[in-house]
GROMACS .gro file of C-alpha atoms in nm:
model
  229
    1UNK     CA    1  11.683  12.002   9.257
    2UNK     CA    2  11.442  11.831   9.552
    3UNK     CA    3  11.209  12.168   9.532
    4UNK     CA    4  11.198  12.085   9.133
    5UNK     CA    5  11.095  11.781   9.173
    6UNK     CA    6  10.866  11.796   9.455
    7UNK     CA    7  10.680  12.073   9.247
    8UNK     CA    8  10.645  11.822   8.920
    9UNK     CA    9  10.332  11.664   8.911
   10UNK     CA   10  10.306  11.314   8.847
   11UNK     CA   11  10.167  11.199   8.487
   12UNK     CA   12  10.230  10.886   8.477
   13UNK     CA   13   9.931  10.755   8.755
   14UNK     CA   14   9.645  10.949   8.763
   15UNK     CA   15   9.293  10.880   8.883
   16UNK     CA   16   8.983  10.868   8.608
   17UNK     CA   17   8.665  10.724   8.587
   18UNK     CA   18   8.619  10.381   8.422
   19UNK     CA   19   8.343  10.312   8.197
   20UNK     CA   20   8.078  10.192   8.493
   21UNK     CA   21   8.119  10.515   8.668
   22UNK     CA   22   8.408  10.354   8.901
   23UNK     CA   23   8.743  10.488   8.948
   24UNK     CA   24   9.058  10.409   8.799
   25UNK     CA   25   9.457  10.484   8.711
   26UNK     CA   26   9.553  10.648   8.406
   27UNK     CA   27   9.912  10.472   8.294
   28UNK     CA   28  10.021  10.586   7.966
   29UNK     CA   29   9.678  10.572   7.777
   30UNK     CA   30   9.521  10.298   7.959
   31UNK     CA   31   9.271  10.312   8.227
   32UNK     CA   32   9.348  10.027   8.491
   33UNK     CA   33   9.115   9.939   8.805
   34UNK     CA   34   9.225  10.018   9.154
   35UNK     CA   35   9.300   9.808   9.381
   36UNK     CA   36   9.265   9.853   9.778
   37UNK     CA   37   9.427   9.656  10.029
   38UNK     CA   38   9.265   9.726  10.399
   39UNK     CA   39   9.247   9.505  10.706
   40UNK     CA   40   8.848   9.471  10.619
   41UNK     CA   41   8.896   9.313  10.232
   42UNK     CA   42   9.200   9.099  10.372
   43UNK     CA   43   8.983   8.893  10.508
   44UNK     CA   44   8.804   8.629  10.317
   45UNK     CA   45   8.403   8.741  10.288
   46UNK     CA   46   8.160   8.520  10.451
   47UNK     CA   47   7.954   8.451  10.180
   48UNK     CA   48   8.263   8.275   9.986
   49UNK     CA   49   8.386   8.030  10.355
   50UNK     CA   50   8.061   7.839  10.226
   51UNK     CA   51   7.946   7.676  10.034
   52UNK     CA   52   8.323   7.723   9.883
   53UNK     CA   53   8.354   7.619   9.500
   54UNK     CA   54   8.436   7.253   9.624
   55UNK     CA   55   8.089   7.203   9.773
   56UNK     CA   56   7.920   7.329   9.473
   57UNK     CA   57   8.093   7.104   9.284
   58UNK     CA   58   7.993   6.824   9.486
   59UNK     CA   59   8.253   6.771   9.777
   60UNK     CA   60   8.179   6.763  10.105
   61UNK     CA   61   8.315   6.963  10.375
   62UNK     CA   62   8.500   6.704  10.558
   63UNK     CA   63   8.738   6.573  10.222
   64UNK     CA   64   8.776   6.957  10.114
   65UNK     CA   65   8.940   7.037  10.478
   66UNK     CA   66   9.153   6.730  10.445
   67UNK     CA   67   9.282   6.842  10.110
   68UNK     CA   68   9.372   7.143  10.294
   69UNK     CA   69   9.537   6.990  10.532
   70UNK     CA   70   9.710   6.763  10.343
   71UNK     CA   71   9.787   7.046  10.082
   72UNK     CA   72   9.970   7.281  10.356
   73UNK     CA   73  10.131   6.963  10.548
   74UNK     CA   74  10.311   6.918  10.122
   75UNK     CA   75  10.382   7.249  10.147
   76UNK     CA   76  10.560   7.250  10.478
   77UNK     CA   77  10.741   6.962  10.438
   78UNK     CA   78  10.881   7.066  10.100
   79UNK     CA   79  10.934   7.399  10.233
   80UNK     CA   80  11.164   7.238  10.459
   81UNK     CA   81  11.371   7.030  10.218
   82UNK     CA   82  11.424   7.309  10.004
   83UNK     CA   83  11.561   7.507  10.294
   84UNK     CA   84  11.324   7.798  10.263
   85UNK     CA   85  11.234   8.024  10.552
   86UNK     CA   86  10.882   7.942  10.747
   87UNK     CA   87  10.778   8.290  10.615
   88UNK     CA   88  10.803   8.156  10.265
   89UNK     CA   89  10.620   7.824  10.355
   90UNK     CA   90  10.341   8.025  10.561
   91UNK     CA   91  10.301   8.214  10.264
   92UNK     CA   92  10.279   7.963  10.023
   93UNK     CA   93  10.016   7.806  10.285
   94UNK     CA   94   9.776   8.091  10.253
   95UNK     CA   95   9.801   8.157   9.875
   96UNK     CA   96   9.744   7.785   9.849
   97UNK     CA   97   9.402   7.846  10.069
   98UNK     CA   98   9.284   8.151   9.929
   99UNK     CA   99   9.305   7.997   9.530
  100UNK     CA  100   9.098   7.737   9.707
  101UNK     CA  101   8.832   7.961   9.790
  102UNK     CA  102   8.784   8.057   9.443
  103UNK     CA  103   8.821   7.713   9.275
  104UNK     CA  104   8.773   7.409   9.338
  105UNK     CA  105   8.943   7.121   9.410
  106UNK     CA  106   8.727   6.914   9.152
  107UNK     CA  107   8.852   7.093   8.855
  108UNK     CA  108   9.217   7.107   8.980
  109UNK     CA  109   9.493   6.936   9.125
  110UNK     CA  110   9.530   7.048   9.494
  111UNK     CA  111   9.982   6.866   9.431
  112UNK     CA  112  10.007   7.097   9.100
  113UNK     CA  113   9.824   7.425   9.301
  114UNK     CA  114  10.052   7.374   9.656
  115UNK     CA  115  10.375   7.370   9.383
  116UNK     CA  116  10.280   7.670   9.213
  117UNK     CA  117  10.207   7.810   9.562
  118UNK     CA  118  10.531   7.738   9.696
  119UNK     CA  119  10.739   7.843   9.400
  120UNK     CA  120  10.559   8.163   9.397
  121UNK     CA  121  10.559   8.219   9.773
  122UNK     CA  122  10.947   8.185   9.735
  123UNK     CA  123  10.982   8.441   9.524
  124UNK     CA  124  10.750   8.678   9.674
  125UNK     CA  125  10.976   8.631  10.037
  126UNK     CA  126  11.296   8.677   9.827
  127UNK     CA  127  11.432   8.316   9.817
  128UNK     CA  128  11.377   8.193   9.480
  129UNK     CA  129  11.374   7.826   9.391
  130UNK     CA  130  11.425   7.673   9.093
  131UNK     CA  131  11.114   7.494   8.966
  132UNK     CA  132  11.298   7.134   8.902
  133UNK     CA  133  11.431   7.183   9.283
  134UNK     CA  134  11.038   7.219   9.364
  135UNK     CA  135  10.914   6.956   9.138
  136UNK     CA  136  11.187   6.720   9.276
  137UNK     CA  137  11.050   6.760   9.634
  138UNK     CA  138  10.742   6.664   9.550
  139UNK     CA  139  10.833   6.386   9.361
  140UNK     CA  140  11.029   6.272   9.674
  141UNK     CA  141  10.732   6.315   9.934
  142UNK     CA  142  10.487   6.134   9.655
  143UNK     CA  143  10.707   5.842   9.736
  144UNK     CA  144  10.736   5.858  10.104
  145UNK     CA  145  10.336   5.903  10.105
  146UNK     CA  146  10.345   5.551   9.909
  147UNK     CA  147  10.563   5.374  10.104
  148UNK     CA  148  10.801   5.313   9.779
  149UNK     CA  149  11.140   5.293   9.752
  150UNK     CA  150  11.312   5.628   9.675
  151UNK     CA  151  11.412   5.669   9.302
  152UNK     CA  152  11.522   6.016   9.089
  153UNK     CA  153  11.307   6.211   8.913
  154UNK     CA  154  11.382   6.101   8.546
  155UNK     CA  155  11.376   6.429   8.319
  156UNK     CA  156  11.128   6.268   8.014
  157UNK     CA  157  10.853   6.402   7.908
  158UNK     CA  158  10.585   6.365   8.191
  159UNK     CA  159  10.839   6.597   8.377
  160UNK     CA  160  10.797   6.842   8.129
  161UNK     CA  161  10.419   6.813   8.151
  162UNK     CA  162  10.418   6.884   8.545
  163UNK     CA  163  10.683   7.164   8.523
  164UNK     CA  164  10.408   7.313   8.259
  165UNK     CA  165  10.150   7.235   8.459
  166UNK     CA  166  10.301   7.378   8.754
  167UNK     CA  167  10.350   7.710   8.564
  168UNK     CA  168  10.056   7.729   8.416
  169UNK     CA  169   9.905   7.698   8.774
  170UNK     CA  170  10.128   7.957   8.928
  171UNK     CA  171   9.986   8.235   8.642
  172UNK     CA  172   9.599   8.077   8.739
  173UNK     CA  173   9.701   8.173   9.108
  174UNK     CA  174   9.791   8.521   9.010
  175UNK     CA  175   9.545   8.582   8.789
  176UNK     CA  176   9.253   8.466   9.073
  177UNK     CA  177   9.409   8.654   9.358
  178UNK     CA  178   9.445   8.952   9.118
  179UNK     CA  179   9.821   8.956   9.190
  180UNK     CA  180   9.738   9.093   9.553
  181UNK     CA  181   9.988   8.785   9.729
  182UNK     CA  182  10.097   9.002   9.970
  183UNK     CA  183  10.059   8.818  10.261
  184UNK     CA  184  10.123   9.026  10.645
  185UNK     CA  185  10.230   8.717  10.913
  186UNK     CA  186  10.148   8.712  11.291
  187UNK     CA  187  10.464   8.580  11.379
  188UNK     CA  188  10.655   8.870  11.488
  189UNK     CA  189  10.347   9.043  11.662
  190UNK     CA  190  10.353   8.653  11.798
  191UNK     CA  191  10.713   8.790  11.962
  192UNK     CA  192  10.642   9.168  12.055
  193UNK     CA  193  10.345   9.012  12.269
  194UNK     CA  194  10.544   8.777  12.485
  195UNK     CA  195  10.798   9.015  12.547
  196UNK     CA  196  10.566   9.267  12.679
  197UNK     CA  197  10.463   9.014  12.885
  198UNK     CA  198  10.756   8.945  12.953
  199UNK     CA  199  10.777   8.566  12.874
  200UNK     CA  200  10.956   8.525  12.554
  201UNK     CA  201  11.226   8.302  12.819
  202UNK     CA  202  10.899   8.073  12.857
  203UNK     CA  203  10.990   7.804  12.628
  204UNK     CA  204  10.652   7.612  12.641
  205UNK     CA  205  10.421   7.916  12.578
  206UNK     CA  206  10.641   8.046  12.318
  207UNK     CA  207  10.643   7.714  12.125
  208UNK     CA  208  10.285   7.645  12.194
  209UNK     CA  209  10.182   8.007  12.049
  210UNK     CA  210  10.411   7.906  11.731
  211UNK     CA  211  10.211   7.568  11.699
  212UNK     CA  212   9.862   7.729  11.707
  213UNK     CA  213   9.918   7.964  11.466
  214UNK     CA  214  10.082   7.755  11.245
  215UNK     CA  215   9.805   7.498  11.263
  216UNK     CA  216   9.532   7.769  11.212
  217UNK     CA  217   9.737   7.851  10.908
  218UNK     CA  218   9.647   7.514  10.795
  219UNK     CA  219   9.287   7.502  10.833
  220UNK     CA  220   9.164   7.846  10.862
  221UNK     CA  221   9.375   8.129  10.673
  222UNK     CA  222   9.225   8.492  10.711
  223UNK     CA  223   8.898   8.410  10.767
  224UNK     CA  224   8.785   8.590  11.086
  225UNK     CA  225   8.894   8.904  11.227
  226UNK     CA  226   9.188   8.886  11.443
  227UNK     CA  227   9.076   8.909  11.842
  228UNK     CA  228   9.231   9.195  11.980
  229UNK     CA  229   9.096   9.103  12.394
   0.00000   0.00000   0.00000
């Protein structure tokens, strides 16, 4: 049975050159573009870290990083009231950057992008949320941010226009990252490192590693090649 099927060839995927000479996947009768994920095209190019979309549109370096900031900081912080592991939140951190870096944050609301982000980074790490539990957060933290008393979200219609929004902004993320969201995470290499070194029992380095990466996560998300000294 394994020696039968090991000898079938497989129809369904085959490579064929697109129109422009390029090559491509055969699936059913469709050509499709491939798509190649490598440690040199997972990093962002230097030509798009500036000027970003933003600055063309107008904004200035120092607001766009703030929105950054302030977009991963949201993300965090709901990440954490929805109980979702930091893997998801990281996640949702980076897809929020890299949508950034092919939009801008003139033409789109950075709240609406870091909810898709985070409702699609929880189901890419496998701990799905519903999209009223996300919407909900944020609706909390806007009111924290303001210094207003906390009140329920009321289900009317201006909830139904941000839950649209919302997934309406999760397909634009998709559809700009060209559904490559996989997203690889330093934190465990974080680990294997300090116990080769044996100091994962050092509380203060191993905390203080955490906190640097995390923070680069917030301003500078695969955009420079990993220092390997």
């Amino acid at each position: 049975m394994e020696a039968t099927m090991a000898a079938t060839p497989a129809t369904t995927a085959t490579p064929n050159p697109l129109p422009g000479g390029d090559a491509g996947i055969l699936i059913g009768d469709r050509v499709y573009s491939e798509v190649f994920l490598t440690i040199d095209n997972s990093l962002i190019p230097e030509e798009k870290l500036t000027p970003t979309p933003s600055m063309l549109d107008g904004l200035d370096l120092h607001t766009e990083t703030d929105l950054r900031i302030l977009g991963c900081e949201l993300i965090q912080a709901a990440g954490i009231l929805l109980r979702l592991p930091q893997v998801a939140m990281a996640t949702g951190q980076v897809l929020f950057h890299r949508f950034f870096y092919s939009k801008s944050f003139v033409k789109h609301s950075f709240e609406i992008v870091a909810m898709a982000c985070i409702n699609l980074a929880s189901k890419i790490e496998e701990a799905p949320r519903r999209i009223r539990d996300v919407i909900n957060v944020f609706h909390h933290l806007r009111q924290i941010r303001g210094k207003r008393s906390s009140s329920p979200l009321i289900l009317d219609q201006n909830y139904i226009n941000t839950k649209n929004q919302v997934i309406k902004a999760e397909r634009r993320v998709l559809k700009e990252l060209g559904f490559c969201v996989h997203v690889k995470h330093p934190h465990k290499i974080i680990v294997m490192y300090l116990q080769v070194l044996e100091c994962e029992k050092n509380q203060t380095l191993v905390q203080t590693a955490w906190v640097v990466h995390d923070g680069k996560c917030h301003k500078e998300p695969l955009n420079s090649a990993p220092s390997t000294t």
